[in-house]
Short mmCIF file of C-alpha atoms in Angstrom, two decimals:
data_model
loop_
_atom_site.label_atom_id
_atom_site.label_comp_id
_atom_site.label_asym_id
_atom_site.label_seq_id
_atom_site.Cartn_x
_atom_site.Cartn_y
_atom_site.Cartn_z
CA MET J 1 -18.67 -18.07 22.47
CA GLN J 2 -17.20 -14.60 23.03
CA ARG J 3 -14.00 -13.78 21.14
CA PRO J 4 -11.00 -13.39 23.49
CA ARG J 5 -9.83 -9.77 23.73
CA PHE J 6 -6.20 -10.69 23.20
CA LEU J 7 -6.99 -12.39 19.87
CA PRO J 8 -6.24 -10.18 16.81
CA ASP J 9 -8.91 -9.54 14.17
CA ASN J 10 -9.47 -12.09 11.40
CA MET J 11 -7.57 -10.09 8.76
CA THR J 12 -4.50 -9.89 10.99
CA LEU J 13 -4.64 -13.63 11.59
CA LEU J 14 -4.96 -14.25 7.85
CA LEU J 15 -1.99 -11.99 7.10
CA LEU J 16 0.12 -13.81 9.68
CA SER J 17 -0.96 -17.14 8.20
CA VAL J 18 -0.05 -16.04 4.67
CA ILE J 19 3.38 -14.85 5.83
CA LEU J 20 3.98 -18.20 7.56
CA ILE J 21 2.93 -20.13 4.44
CA ALA J 22 5.15 -17.95 2.25
CA SER J 23 8.03 -18.44 4.71
CA PHE J 24 7.86 -22.25 4.61
CA PHE J 25 6.31 -22.86 1.18
CA PRO J 26 7.19 -19.87 -1.05
CA ALA J 27 5.92 -19.76 -4.62
CA ARG J 28 8.75 -20.40 -7.07
CA ASN J 29 9.41 -20.34 -10.80
CA HIS J 30 6.31 -20.67 -13.01
CA VAL J 31 4.00 -20.95 -9.97
CA ALA J 32 5.21 -17.52 -8.79
CA VAL J 33 4.56 -16.08 -12.27
CA VAL J 34 0.97 -17.42 -12.27
CA PHE J 35 0.28 -15.99 -8.80
CA ASP J 36 1.84 -12.67 -9.80
CA GLN J 37 -0.43 -12.32 -12.86
CA LEU J 38 -3.45 -13.35 -10.81
CA SER J 39 -2.66 -10.68 -8.22
CA VAL J 40 -2.67 -7.99 -10.95
CA TRP J 41 -6.20 -8.96 -12.03
CA MET J 42 -7.40 -9.23 -8.42
CA ILE J 43 -6.18 -5.70 -7.66
CA ALA J 44 -7.91 -4.36 -10.79
CA LEU J 45 -11.13 -6.06 -9.67
CA LEU J 46 -10.73 -4.61 -6.18
CA PHE J 47 -10.48 -1.02 -7.44
CA PHE J 48 -13.33 -1.57 -9.89
CA MET J 49 -15.60 -2.66 -7.03
CA HIS J 50 -14.46 0.23 -4.83
CA GLY J 51 -15.34 2.60 -7.65
CA ALA J 52 -18.78 1.03 -7.93
CA LYS J 53 -19.28 1.28 -4.15
CA LEU J 54 -18.21 4.90 -3.58
CA SER J 55 -21.24 7.15 -3.28
CA ARG J 56 -20.91 10.47 -5.07
CA GLU J 57 -23.58 11.94 -2.81
CA ALA J 58 -21.56 11.08 0.30
CA VAL J 59 -18.48 12.73 -1.18
CA VAL J 60 -20.37 15.88 -2.20
CA SER J 61 -21.93 16.17 1.28
CA GLY J 62 -18.50 16.57 2.83
CA LEU J 63 -16.94 18.90 0.28
CA THR J 64 -17.90 22.03 2.19
CA HIS J 65 -15.28 21.28 4.88
CA TRP J 66 -12.37 22.29 2.65
CA ARG J 67 -10.19 23.45 5.58
CA LEU J 68 -10.53 20.03 7.19
CA HIS J 69 -9.66 18.21 3.97
CA LEU J 70 -6.69 20.48 3.30
CA LEU J 71 -5.32 19.79 6.79
CA VAL J 72 -5.74 16.02 6.41
CA LEU J 73 -4.02 16.03 3.00
CA THR J 74 -1.19 18.20 4.37
CA VAL J 75 -0.59 15.80 7.24
CA THR J 76 -0.82 12.75 4.95
CA PHE J 77 1.40 13.90 2.09
CA VAL J 78 3.62 16.57 3.72
CA ALA J 79 3.98 16.07 7.48
CA PHE J 80 4.37 12.27 7.26
CA PRO J 81 7.12 12.31 4.56
CA VAL J 82 8.93 15.18 6.31
CA MET J 83 8.89 13.17 9.54
CA GLY J 84 10.33 10.15 7.71
CA LEU J 85 13.16 12.30 6.30
CA VAL J 86 13.88 14.08 9.60
CA LEU J 87 14.13 10.73 11.43
CA LYS J 88 16.55 9.30 8.84
CA PRO J 89 19.73 9.90 10.92
CA VAL J 90 18.08 8.05 13.83
CA LEU J 91 16.51 5.24 11.81
CA LEU J 92 19.34 4.24 9.46
CA PRO J 93 21.65 2.98 12.26
CA LEU J 94 18.74 0.87 13.58
CA LEU J 95 17.43 -0.53 10.28
CA THR J 96 18.76 -1.88 7.01
CA PRO J 97 18.60 0.59 4.07
CA GLU J 98 15.77 -1.50 2.54
CA LEU J 99 13.67 -1.32 5.71
CA TYR J 100 14.22 2.44 5.93
CA VAL J 101 12.91 2.67 2.35
CA GLY J 102 9.85 0.78 3.64
CA ILE J 103 9.40 3.30 6.47
CA LEU J 104 9.68 6.21 4.06
CA PHE J 105 7.31 4.53 1.61
CA LEU J 106 4.57 4.13 4.24
CA CYS J 107 4.98 7.84 5.05
CA MET J 108 4.04 8.67 1.45
CA LEU J 109 0.89 6.56 1.26
CA PRO J 110 -2.71 7.85 1.36
CA SER J 111 -5.06 7.36 4.29
CA THR J 112 -7.30 4.34 4.74
CA VAL J 113 -10.95 4.57 3.69
CA GLN J 114 -12.99 1.91 5.51
CA SER J 115 -11.25 2.03 8.89
CA SER J 116 -10.99 5.85 8.95
CA ILE J 117 -14.74 6.11 8.40
CA ALA J 118 -15.51 3.29 10.83
CA PHE J 119 -13.43 4.73 13.68
CA THR J 120 -14.82 8.24 13.05
CA SER J 121 -18.32 6.80 13.31
CA VAL J 122 -17.55 4.92 16.55
CA ALA J 123 -16.00 8.06 18.04
CA ARG J 124 -19.06 10.15 17.02
CA GLY J 125 -17.09 12.38 14.67
CA ASN J 126 -17.97 14.03 11.36
CA VAL J 127 -18.63 10.92 9.24
CA SER J 128 -19.57 12.69 5.99
CA ALA J 129 -16.33 14.69 6.12
CA ALA J 130 -14.41 11.48 6.85
CA VAL J 131 -15.90 9.83 3.75
CA CYS J 132 -14.88 12.78 1.59
CA SER J 133 -11.44 13.24 3.13
CA ALA J 134 -10.42 9.57 3.06
CA SER J 135 -11.72 9.13 -0.49
CA ALA J 136 -9.89 12.25 -1.71
CA SER J 137 -6.70 11.05 -0.02
CA ASN J 138 -6.86 7.71 -1.87
CA LEU J 139 -7.65 9.23 -5.26
CA LEU J 140 -4.93 11.88 -4.99
CA GLY J 141 -2.53 9.26 -3.66
CA ILE J 142 -2.62 7.52 -7.04
CA PHE J 143 -0.74 10.55 -8.41
CA ILE J 144 1.06 11.96 -5.36
CA THR J 145 2.58 8.74 -3.96
CA PRO J 146 4.54 7.72 -7.09
CA LEU J 147 5.72 11.33 -7.47
CA LEU J 148 6.96 11.37 -3.84
CA VAL J 149 8.59 7.97 -4.28
CA SER J 150 10.47 9.25 -7.32
CA LEU J 151 11.56 12.47 -5.57
CA LEU J 152 12.51 11.05 -2.17
CA LEU J 153 13.75 7.54 -3.01
CA LYS J 154 15.66 8.12 -6.24
CA THR J 155 19.00 7.91 -4.40
CA HIS J 156 18.16 4.38 -3.25
CA GLY J 157 17.71 3.08 -6.77
CA ASP J 158 14.50 1.31 -5.83
CA SER J 159 12.00 3.26 -7.89
CA GLY J 160 11.57 4.07 -11.55
CA SER J 161 10.61 7.41 -13.00
CA SER J 162 7.62 9.18 -11.52
CA LEU J 163 5.93 9.21 -14.93
CA ASP J 164 6.43 5.48 -15.43
CA GLY J 165 5.14 4.65 -11.95
CA MET J 166 2.21 7.01 -12.34
CA LEU J 167 1.21 5.52 -15.68
CA LYS J 168 1.34 1.99 -14.28
CA ILE J 169 -0.81 3.01 -11.32
CA ILE J 170 -3.28 4.82 -13.59
CA VAL J 171 -3.67 1.68 -15.72
CA GLN J 172 -3.81 -0.82 -12.84
CA LEU J 173 -5.71 1.22 -10.23
CA LEU J 174 -7.32 4.43 -11.51
CA LEU J 175 -8.86 3.12 -14.76
CA PRO J 176 -10.61 0.19 -13.00
CA PHE J 177 -11.82 2.66 -10.35
CA ILE J 178 -13.26 5.00 -13.00
CA ALA J 179 -14.87 2.02 -14.76
CA GLY J 180 -16.49 1.09 -11.46
CA GLN J 181 -17.81 4.63 -10.99
CA LEU J 182 -19.31 4.55 -14.50
CA ALA J 183 -20.88 1.16 -13.80
CA ARG J 184 -22.22 2.27 -10.40
CA PRO J 185 -25.82 2.92 -11.62
CA LEU J 186 -25.98 -0.70 -12.81
CA LEU J 187 -24.15 -2.27 -9.85
CA GLN J 188 -25.18 -0.07 -6.91
CA ALA J 189 -28.06 -2.26 -5.75
CA TRP J 190 -26.03 -5.45 -6.14
CA ILE J 191 -23.00 -4.00 -4.30
CA THR J 192 -25.20 -2.81 -1.43
CA LYS J 193 -26.86 -6.19 -1.13
CA HIS J 194 -23.62 -8.16 -1.41
CA ALA J 195 -21.22 -5.98 0.60
CA HIS J 196 -19.50 -9.13 1.85
CA VAL J 197 -18.32 -9.82 -1.71
CA LEU J 198 -16.39 -6.53 -1.79
CA LYS J 199 -14.87 -7.32 1.59
CA MET J 200 -13.84 -10.76 0.32
CA VAL J 201 -12.24 -9.32 -2.83
CA ASP J 202 -10.54 -6.63 -0.72
CA GLN J 203 -8.99 -9.11 1.67
CA SER J 204 -8.20 -11.75 -0.95
CA SER J 205 -6.31 -9.32 -3.20
CA ILE J 206 -4.21 -8.03 -0.30
CA LEU J 207 -3.46 -11.56 0.92
CA LEU J 208 -2.50 -12.70 -2.58
CA VAL J 209 -0.12 -9.78 -3.19
CA VAL J 210 1.43 -10.23 0.26
CA PHE J 211 1.95 -13.95 -0.47
CA VAL J 212 3.61 -13.21 -3.83
CA ALA J 213 5.82 -10.46 -2.36
CA PHE J 214 6.91 -12.45 0.67
CA SER J 215 7.47 -15.61 -1.37
CA GLU J 216 9.98 -13.81 -3.54
CA ALA J 217 11.54 -12.09 -0.52
CA VAL J 218 11.89 -15.40 1.34
CA VAL J 219 13.50 -17.04 -1.69
CA GLN J 220 16.03 -14.17 -1.64
CA GLY J 221 16.72 -14.60 2.11
CA LEU J 222 14.32 -12.15 3.80
CA TRP J 223 14.31 -13.72 7.26
CA ALA J 224 18.10 -14.08 7.26
CA GLN J 225 18.27 -10.29 6.81
CA VAL J 226 15.52 -9.39 9.32
CA PRO J 227 16.04 -10.93 12.79
CA SER J 228 13.31 -10.81 15.44
CA VAL J 229 14.93 -7.86 17.21
CA MET J 230 14.61 -5.91 13.96
CA LEU J 231 10.86 -6.59 13.87
CA LEU J 232 10.55 -5.25 17.42
CA THR J 233 12.55 -2.18 16.41
CA ILE J 234 10.20 -1.50 13.48
CA LEU J 235 7.19 -1.86 15.78
CA ILE J 236 8.64 0.64 18.29
CA ILE J 237 9.47 3.09 15.47
CA SER J 238 5.90 2.73 14.15
CA GLY J 239 4.52 3.50 17.62
CA VAL J 240 6.67 6.63 17.93
CA MET J 241 5.67 7.87 14.48
CA LEU J 242 1.98 7.23 15.14
CA ALA J 243 2.16 9.07 18.47
CA ILE J 244 3.88 12.08 16.84
CA ILE J 245 1.27 12.36 14.07
CA MET J 246 -1.71 11.86 16.38
CA GLY J 247 -0.36 14.48 18.77
CA LEU J 248 0.24 16.85 15.84
CA THR J 249 -3.26 16.41 14.39
CA MET J 250 -4.90 16.96 17.78
CA PHE J 251 -2.82 20.06 18.52
CA VAL J 252 -3.22 21.69 15.11
CA SER J 253 -6.97 20.97 14.83
CA ARG J 254 -7.58 22.58 18.22
CA ARG J 255 -5.36 25.56 17.46
CA LEU J 256 -7.24 26.14 14.19
CA GLY J 257 -10.58 26.15 16.03
CA PHE J 258 -12.14 22.93 14.72
CA ASN J 259 -14.92 21.47 16.86
CA LYS J 260 -14.58 18.04 18.49
CA GLU J 261 -16.36 16.18 15.68
CA ASP J 262 -14.02 17.64 13.07
CA GLU J 263 -10.99 17.00 15.31
CA ILE J 264 -11.93 13.31 15.46
CA THR J 265 -12.13 13.16 11.66
CA ILE J 266 -8.75 14.89 11.28
CA VAL J 267 -7.06 12.57 13.80
CA PHE J 268 -8.37 9.33 12.29
CA CYS J 269 -8.03 10.30 8.61
CA GLY J 270 -4.69 12.05 9.04
CA SER J 271 -2.88 9.43 11.12
CA LYS J 272 -3.66 6.33 9.07
CA LYS J 273 -1.84 4.68 6.18
CA SER J 274 -3.59 2.38 3.73
CA LEU J 275 -2.44 -1.21 3.40
CA ALA J 276 -5.03 -1.73 0.64
CA SER J 277 -3.42 1.03 -1.47
CA GLY J 278 0.15 0.46 -0.32
CA VAL J 279 0.39 -3.20 -1.33
CA PRO J 280 -0.52 -2.74 -5.02
CA MET J 281 1.47 0.51 -5.23
CA ALA J 282 4.59 -1.18 -3.87
CA LYS J 283 4.13 -3.95 -6.41
CA VAL J 284 4.11 -1.37 -9.21
CA LEU J 285 6.74 1.06 -7.93
CA PHE J 286 9.49 -1.23 -6.61
CA ALA J 287 11.61 -4.03 -8.00
CA SER J 288 9.94 -7.37 -7.35
CA GLY J 289 12.79 -8.63 -5.17
CA SER J 290 12.47 -5.72 -2.73
CA VAL J 291 8.67 -5.56 -2.36
CA GLY J 292 8.54 -7.92 0.64
CA MET J 293 11.10 -5.88 2.58
CA VAL J 294 9.38 -2.59 1.65
CA LEU J 295 5.98 -3.88 2.81
CA LEU J 296 7.15 -5.17 6.19
CA PRO J 297 7.11 -1.76 8.00
CA LEU J 298 3.72 -0.94 6.43
CA MET J 299 2.16 -4.19 7.65
CA LEU J 300 3.39 -3.66 11.21
CA PHE J 301 2.32 0.01 11.21
CA HIS J 302 -1.10 -0.95 9.82
CA GLN J 303 -1.83 -3.42 12.61
CA LEU J 304 -0.58 -1.01 15.28
CA GLN J 305 -2.70 1.88 13.99
CA LEU J 306 -5.84 -0.28 14.10
CA MET J 307 -5.27 -1.26 17.72
CA VAL J 308 -4.43 2.28 18.86
CA CYS J 309 -7.34 3.84 16.95
CA ALA J 310 -9.77 1.29 18.38
CA VAL J 311 -8.85 2.37 21.92
CA LEU J 312 -8.86 6.07 21.03
CA ALA J 313 -12.26 5.82 19.30
CA GLN J 314 -13.80 4.35 22.46
CA ARG J 315 -12.33 7.18 24.56
CA TYR J 316 -13.72 9.80 22.18
CA ALA J 317 -17.10 8.06 22.19
CA LYS J 318 -17.34 8.33 26.00
CA ARG J 319 -16.85 12.10 26.04
#
């Protein structure tokens, strides 16, 4: 039976299900503590397996396109945060201060890896450059994102010191990733054969952290603070921001003389924000009671970017 077009992908359905469960049956007290500790280990396992999966050869093959990578990193870690700051006078009257922090936080996150590469491939873009650019964005994001959070959000009182946040992320994310890279010669064949296991760990860790974050947020009155009209407002804001960045990446890549394949890579790697990196980073960088509110804009933006990029990839592919 063919899947209806209007039906979201399985991960989106699972995320919605987890949010519903957390809304009606939030984890409390010692149960919440157990789930919180489990989520820490699941995230470490996730980054270990991503380290074991990442091919060094694929990264090296794209390193020659340094202008492309520099442009993607500039859009990801400069243009996005600047846009979030410039829009602050417009956004604050529409959102609560906590939700604006969430908008600004998503602007500081690295690009996605899997979906950026997948959409670049569908659109017939420069896949090797996409692998290198998206991977570099995620690795650098481990250091750049907590630094940006400390610099840009210190007035909100939601983040700790940049050094403290960076050390936590190094321990929880970077060290498992490096361990995975070191173990790659032993695990490469197994990872290739059992790719579904990595996907399962990827999705399970995200779902678990989302459940823990939203459970605590619901206990503290999340849905009383975020009415349905506010969700629609966040979705509209996400659409505007995505349109601005996609238009910017297309314009700049053409002005700088990149060919169509490189333009596709720049658009898809530069316009995306990683839920897989954002969820564990938010857990480390923000107070536990505010994580659910901070993640809400990221989750809506993430789903919107997937839908828009799917349509755009098909249009590029037909060129």
